[in-house]
Coordinates of C-alpha atoms in Angstrom, one line a residue:
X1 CA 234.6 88.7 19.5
X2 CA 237.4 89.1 17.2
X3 CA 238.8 85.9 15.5
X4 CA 241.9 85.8 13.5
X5 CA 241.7 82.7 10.9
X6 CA 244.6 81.1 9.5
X7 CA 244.3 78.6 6.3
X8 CA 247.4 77.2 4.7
X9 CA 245.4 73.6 3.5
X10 CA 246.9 73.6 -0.2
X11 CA 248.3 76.7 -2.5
X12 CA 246.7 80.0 -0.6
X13 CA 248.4 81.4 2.5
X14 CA 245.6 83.3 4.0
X15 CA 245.0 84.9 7.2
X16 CA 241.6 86.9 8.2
X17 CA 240.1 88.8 11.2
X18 CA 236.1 88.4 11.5
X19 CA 234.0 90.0 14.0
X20 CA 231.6 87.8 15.7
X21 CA 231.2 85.5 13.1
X22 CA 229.9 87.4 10.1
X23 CA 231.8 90.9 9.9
X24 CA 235.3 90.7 8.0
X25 CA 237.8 93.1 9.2
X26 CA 240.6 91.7 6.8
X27 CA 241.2 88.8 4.4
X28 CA 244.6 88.6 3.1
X29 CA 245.4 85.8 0.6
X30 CA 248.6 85.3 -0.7
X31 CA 248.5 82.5 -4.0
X32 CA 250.9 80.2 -5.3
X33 CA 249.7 79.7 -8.7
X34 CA 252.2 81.4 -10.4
X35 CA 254.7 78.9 -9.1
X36 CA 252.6 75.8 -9.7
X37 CA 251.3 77.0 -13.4
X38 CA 254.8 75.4 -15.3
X39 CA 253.9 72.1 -13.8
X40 CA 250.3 72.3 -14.1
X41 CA 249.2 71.2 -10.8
X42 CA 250.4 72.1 -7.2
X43 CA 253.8 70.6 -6.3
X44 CA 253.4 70.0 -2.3
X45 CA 257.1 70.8 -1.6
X46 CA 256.6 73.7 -3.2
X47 CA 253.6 74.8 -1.5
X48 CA 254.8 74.0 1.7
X49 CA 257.8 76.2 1.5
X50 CA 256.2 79.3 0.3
X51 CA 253.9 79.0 3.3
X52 CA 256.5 78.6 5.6
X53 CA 258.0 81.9 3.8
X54 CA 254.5 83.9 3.5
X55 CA 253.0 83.4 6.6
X56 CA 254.0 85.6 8.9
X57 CA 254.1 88.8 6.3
X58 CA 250.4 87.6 5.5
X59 CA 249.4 87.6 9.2
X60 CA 250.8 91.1 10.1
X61 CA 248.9 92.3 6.8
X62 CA 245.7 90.9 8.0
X63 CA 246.2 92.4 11.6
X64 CA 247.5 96.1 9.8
X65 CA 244.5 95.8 7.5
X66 CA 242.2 95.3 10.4
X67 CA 243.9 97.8 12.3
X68 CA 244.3 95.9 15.2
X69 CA 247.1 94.7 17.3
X70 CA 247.2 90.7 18.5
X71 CA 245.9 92.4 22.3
X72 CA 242.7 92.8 20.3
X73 CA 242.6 89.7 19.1
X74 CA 239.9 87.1 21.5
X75 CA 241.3 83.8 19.7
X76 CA 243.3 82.3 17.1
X77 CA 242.1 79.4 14.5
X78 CA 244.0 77.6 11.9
X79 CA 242.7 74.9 9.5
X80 CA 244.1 71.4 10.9
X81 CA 242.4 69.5 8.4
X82 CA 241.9 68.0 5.2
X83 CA 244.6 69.2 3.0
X84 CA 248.3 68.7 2.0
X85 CA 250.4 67.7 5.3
X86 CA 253.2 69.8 4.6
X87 CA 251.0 73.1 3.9
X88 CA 248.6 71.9 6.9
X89 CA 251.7 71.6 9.1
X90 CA 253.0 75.3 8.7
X91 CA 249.8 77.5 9.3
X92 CA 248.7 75.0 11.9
X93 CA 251.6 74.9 14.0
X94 CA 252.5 78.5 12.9
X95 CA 248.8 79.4 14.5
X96 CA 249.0 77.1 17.6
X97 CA 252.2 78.9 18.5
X98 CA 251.1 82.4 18.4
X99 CA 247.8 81.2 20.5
X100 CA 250.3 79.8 22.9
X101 CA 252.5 82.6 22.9
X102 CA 249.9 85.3 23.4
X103 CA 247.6 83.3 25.4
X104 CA 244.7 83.2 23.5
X105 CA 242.5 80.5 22.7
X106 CA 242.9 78.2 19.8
X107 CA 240.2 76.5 17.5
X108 CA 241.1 73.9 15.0
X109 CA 239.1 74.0 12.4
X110 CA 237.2 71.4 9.6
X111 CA 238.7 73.0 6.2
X112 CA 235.1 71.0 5.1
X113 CA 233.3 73.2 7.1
X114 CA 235.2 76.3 6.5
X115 CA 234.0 76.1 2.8
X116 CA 230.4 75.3 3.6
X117 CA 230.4 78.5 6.4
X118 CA 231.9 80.8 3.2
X119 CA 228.6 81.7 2.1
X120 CA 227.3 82.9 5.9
X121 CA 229.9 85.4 5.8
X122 CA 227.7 87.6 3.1
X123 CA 224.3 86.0 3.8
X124 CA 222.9 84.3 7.1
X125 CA 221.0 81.3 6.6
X126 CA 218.8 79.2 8.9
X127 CA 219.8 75.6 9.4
X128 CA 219.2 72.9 8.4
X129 CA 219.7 73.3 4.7
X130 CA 221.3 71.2 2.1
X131 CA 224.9 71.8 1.3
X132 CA 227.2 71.5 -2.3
X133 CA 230.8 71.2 -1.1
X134 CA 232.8 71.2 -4.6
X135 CA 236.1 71.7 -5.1
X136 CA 239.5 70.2 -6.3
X137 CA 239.4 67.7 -3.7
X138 CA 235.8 66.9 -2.3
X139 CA 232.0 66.4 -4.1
X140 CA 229.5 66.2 -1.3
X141 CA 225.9 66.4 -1.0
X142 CA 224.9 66.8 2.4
X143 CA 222.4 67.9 4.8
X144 CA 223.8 70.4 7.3
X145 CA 222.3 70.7 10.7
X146 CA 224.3 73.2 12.4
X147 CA 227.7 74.8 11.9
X148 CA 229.9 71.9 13.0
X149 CA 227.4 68.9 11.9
X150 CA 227.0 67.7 8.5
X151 CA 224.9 64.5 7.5
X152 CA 226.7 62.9 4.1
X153 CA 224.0 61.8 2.0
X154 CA 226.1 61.7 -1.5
X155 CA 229.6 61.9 -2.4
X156 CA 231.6 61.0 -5.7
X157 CA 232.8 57.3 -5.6
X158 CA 236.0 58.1 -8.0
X159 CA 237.2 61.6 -9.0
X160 CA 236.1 65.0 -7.5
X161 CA 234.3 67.8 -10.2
X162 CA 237.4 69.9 -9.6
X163 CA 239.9 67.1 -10.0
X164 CA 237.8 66.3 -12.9
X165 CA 238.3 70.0 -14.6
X166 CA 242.0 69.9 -13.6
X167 CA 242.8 67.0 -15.2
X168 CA 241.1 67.6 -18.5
X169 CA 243.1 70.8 -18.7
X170 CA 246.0 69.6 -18.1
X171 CA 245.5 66.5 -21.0
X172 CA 244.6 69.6 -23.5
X173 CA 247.6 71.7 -22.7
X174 CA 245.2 74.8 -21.4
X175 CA 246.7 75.6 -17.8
X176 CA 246.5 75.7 -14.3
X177 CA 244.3 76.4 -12.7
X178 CA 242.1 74.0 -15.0
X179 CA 238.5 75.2 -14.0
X180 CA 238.8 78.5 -14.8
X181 CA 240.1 78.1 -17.6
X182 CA 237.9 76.1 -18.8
X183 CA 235.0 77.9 -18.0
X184 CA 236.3 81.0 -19.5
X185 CA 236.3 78.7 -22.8
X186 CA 233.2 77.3 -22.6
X187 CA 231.3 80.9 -22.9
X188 CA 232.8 80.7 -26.2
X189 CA 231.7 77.5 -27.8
X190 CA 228.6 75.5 -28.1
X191 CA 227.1 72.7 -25.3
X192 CA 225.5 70.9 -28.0
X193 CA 228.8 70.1 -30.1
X194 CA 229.7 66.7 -28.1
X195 CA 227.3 64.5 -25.9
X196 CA 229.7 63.4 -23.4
X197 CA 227.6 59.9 -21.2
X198 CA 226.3 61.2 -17.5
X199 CA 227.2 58.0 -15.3
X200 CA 224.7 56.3 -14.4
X201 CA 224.7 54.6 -11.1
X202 CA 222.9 51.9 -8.9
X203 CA 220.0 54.3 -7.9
X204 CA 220.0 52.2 -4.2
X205 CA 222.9 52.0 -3.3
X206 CA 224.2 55.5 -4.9
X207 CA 221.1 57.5 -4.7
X208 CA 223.0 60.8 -4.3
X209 CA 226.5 60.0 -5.2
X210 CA 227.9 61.0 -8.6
X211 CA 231.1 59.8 -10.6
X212 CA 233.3 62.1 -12.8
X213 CA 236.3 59.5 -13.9
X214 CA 234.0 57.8 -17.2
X215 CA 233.2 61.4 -18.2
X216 CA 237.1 62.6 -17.9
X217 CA 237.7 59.4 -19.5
X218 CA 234.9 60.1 -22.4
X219 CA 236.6 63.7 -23.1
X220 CA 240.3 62.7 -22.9
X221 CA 240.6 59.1 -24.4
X222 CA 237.5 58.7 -26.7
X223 CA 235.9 62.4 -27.5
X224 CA 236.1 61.9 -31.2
X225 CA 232.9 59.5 -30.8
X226 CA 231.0 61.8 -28.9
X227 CA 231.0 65.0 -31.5
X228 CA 227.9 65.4 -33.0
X229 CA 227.8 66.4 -36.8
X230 CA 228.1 69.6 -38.1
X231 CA 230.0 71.2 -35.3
X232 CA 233.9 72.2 -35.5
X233 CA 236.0 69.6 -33.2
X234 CA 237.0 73.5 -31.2
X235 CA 238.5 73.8 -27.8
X236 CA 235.8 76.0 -26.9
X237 CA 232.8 73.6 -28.0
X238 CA 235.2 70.8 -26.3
X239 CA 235.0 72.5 -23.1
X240 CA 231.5 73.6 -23.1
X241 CA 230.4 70.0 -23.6
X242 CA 232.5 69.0 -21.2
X243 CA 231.6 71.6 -18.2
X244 CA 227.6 71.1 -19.3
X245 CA 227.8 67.5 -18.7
X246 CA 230.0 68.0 -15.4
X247 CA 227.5 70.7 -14.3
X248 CA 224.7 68.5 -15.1
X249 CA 226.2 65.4 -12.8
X250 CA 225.8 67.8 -10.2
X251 CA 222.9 69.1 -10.4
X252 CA 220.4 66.5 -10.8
X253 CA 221.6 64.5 -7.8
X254 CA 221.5 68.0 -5.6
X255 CA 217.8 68.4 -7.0
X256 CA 217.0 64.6 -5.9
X257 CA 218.0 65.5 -2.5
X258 CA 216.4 68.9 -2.2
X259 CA 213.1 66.5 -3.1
X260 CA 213.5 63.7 -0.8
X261 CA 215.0 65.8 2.0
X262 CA 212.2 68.9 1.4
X263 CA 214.7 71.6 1.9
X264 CA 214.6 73.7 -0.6
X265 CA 217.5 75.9 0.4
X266 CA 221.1 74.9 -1.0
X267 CA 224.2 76.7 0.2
X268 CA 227.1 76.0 -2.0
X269 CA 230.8 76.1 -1.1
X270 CA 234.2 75.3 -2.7
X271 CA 236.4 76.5 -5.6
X272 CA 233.8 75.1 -8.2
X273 CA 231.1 77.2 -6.4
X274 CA 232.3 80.0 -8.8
X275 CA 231.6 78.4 -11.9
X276 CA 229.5 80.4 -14.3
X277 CA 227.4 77.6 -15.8
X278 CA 226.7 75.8 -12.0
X279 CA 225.4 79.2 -10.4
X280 CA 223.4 80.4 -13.4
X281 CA 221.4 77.1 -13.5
X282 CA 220.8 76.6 -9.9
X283 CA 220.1 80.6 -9.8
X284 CA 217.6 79.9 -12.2
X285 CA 215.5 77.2 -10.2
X286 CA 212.4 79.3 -9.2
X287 CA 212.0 76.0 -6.7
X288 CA 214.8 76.6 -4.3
X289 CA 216.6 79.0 -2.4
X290 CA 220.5 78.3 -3.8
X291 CA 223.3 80.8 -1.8
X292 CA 226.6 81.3 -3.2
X293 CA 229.5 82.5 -1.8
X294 CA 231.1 85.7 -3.0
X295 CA 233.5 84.9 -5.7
X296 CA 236.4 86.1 -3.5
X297 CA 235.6 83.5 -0.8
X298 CA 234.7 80.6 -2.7
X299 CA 238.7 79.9 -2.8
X300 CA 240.7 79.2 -0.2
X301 CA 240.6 82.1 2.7
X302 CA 241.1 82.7 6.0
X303 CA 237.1 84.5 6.8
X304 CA 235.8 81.1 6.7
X305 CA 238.3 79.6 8.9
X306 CA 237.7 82.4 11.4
X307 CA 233.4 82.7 10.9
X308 CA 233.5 78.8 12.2
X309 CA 236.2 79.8 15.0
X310 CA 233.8 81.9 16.2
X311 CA 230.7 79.6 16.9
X312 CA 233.3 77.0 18.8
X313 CA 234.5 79.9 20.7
X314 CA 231.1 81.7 21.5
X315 CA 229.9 77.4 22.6
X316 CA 233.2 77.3 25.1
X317 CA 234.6 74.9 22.5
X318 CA 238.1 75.1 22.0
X319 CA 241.1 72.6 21.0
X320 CA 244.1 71.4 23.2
X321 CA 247.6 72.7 21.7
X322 CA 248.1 69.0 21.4
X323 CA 245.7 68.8 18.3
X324 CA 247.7 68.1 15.3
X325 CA 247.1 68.4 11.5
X326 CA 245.9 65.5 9.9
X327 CA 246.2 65.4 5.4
X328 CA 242.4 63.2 5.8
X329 CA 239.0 63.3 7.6
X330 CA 237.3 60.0 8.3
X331 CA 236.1 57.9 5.4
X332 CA 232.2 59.1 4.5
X333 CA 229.3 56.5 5.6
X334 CA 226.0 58.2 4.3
X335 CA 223.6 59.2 7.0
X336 CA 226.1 60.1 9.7
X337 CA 227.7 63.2 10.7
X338 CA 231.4 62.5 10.1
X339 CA 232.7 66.1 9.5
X340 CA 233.0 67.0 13.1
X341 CA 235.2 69.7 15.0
X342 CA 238.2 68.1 16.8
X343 CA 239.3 68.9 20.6
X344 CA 242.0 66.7 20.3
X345 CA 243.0 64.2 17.5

């Protein structure tokens, strides 16, 4: 079967065609960023207009690519949620149309579990494992049980690592997008130079939760305090202190999950899943089985949209055209599955 997968959730206007879940035919991905960089950040009205002008160029690329015709097509997805509403609203609606139109079925799809699928595009894996959503809007820790069913067990309780990233950037005058950037810097300086606090949190209550606003806060307001002596106050060392002690946050609440959960493989997903310094050390644990996505679908893109189309559509599972974006999911309660595919909202 032959999905075409539209995503349109922030800054990327993408559009893919995957074959029975795992076999990409196309993934065309148009980006914004050059139109965002002067402001440092993505401007929604901005974004929502060059989707609305992109869209249907980047869906007849994806079909030309895939040399196909929309006859070949079995069914049409689009991410309906979370995102910006005005992005949401134009590959949505633009997506729901065309199923209409060309009576084909239509499968809203969980952006969430778009980005946790990413990986399964390159390398099957066996569920249940644990999953790493990070990116510029979500920090999860979770136990997924099947494509469509995530248990939260730890999220952040203030800022997201990618926010996080962003935001330090943009204090420092280095560019958009902030987490590249800065990890491109970091290979350059020195961990060691600054020893920025890891929060520390109630160990009941936030067992697998982490917190990235007192670190932003440490390396924008008060980093003088943390340099140690003998290294140059650099932008390099800054950053490489900085993404060490982000990287770190991560990690050792993903390891006290993998140990009190006993899965021992992680699947990562999100735009931070191509951070050097994150997939070198969970790469290096000899203890677990850590999957990355390929660099090109760690971003924003339409395959993911379309692999998790597929395994509604193959279950009989599709959504009523009177599904509807929606800019939020459902506030996280640890130990339920809350990311969920909707019929209908």
């Amino acid at each position: 079967m032959k999905v075409l997968g539209i995503e349109s959730s922030c800054d990327e206007t993408a559009c893919a065609i995957v074959e029975d879940g795992h076999k990409i035919l196309s993934n065309v991905v148009a980006t914004q960023i050059p139109f965002h960089q002067i402001y440092k950040g993505v401007v929604p009205e901005i974004a929502s207009r060059k989707h609305a002008e992109w869209i249907l160029p980047v869906v007849r690329q994806a079909l030309q690519e895939a040399n196909l015709s929309l006859d070949q097509i079995d069914a049409i997805a689009a991410t309906n949620r979370p995102g910006l509403m005005g992005s949401l609203l134009v590959g949505f609606t633009f997506g729901k149309t065309l199923a209409w139109a060309c009576h084909k079925p239509f499968i809203a799809v969980n952006h969430m579990l778009g980005h946790l699928y990413a990986a399964q595009l390159a390398t099957p894996v066996e569920y249940p494992f644990l999953g790493l959503l990070v990116s510029g809007g979500h920090t999860i820790i979770c136990k997924v049980n099947d494509f469509d069913d995530l248990e939260i067990l730890g999220t952040t309780v203030d800022d997201s690592v990618g926010e996080a990233f962003d935001k330090v950037a943009k204090f420092y005058g280095l560019g958009y997008p902030g987490g590249v950037i800065i990890d491109n810097l970091a290979k350059k300086g020195n961990p060691d130079s600054a020893h920025f606090p890891i929060p520390k949190l109630d160990e009941k209550e936030h067992r697998y939760d982490v917190s990235f606003s007192g670190l932003k806060t440490a390396v924008i307001h008060q980093c003088d305090q943390f340099w140690q002596e003998g290294f140059e106050h650099s932008t390099e060392n800054m950053c490489a202190a900085f993404q060490e002690t982000a990287i770190k946050t991560l990690t050792s609440r993903l390891l006290r999950a993998a140990d009190d959960t006993g899965l021992k493989t992680v699947v990562c997903g999100g735009g931070v899943a191509a951070n050097s310094l994150l997939r070198a050390e969970l790469a290096g644990r000899k203890d677990l089985n850590c999957i990355f996505p390929p660099l090109k679908l760690c971003g924003d893109n339409g395959a993911m949209i379309a692999g998790v189309a597929y395994h509604f559509l193959k279950r009989g599972d599709t959504s009523d055209l009177h599904t509807v974006p929606c800019a939020r999911i459902p506030q996280f309660k640890r130990g339920l599955a809350q990311v969920r595919h909707d019929k209908k909202n």
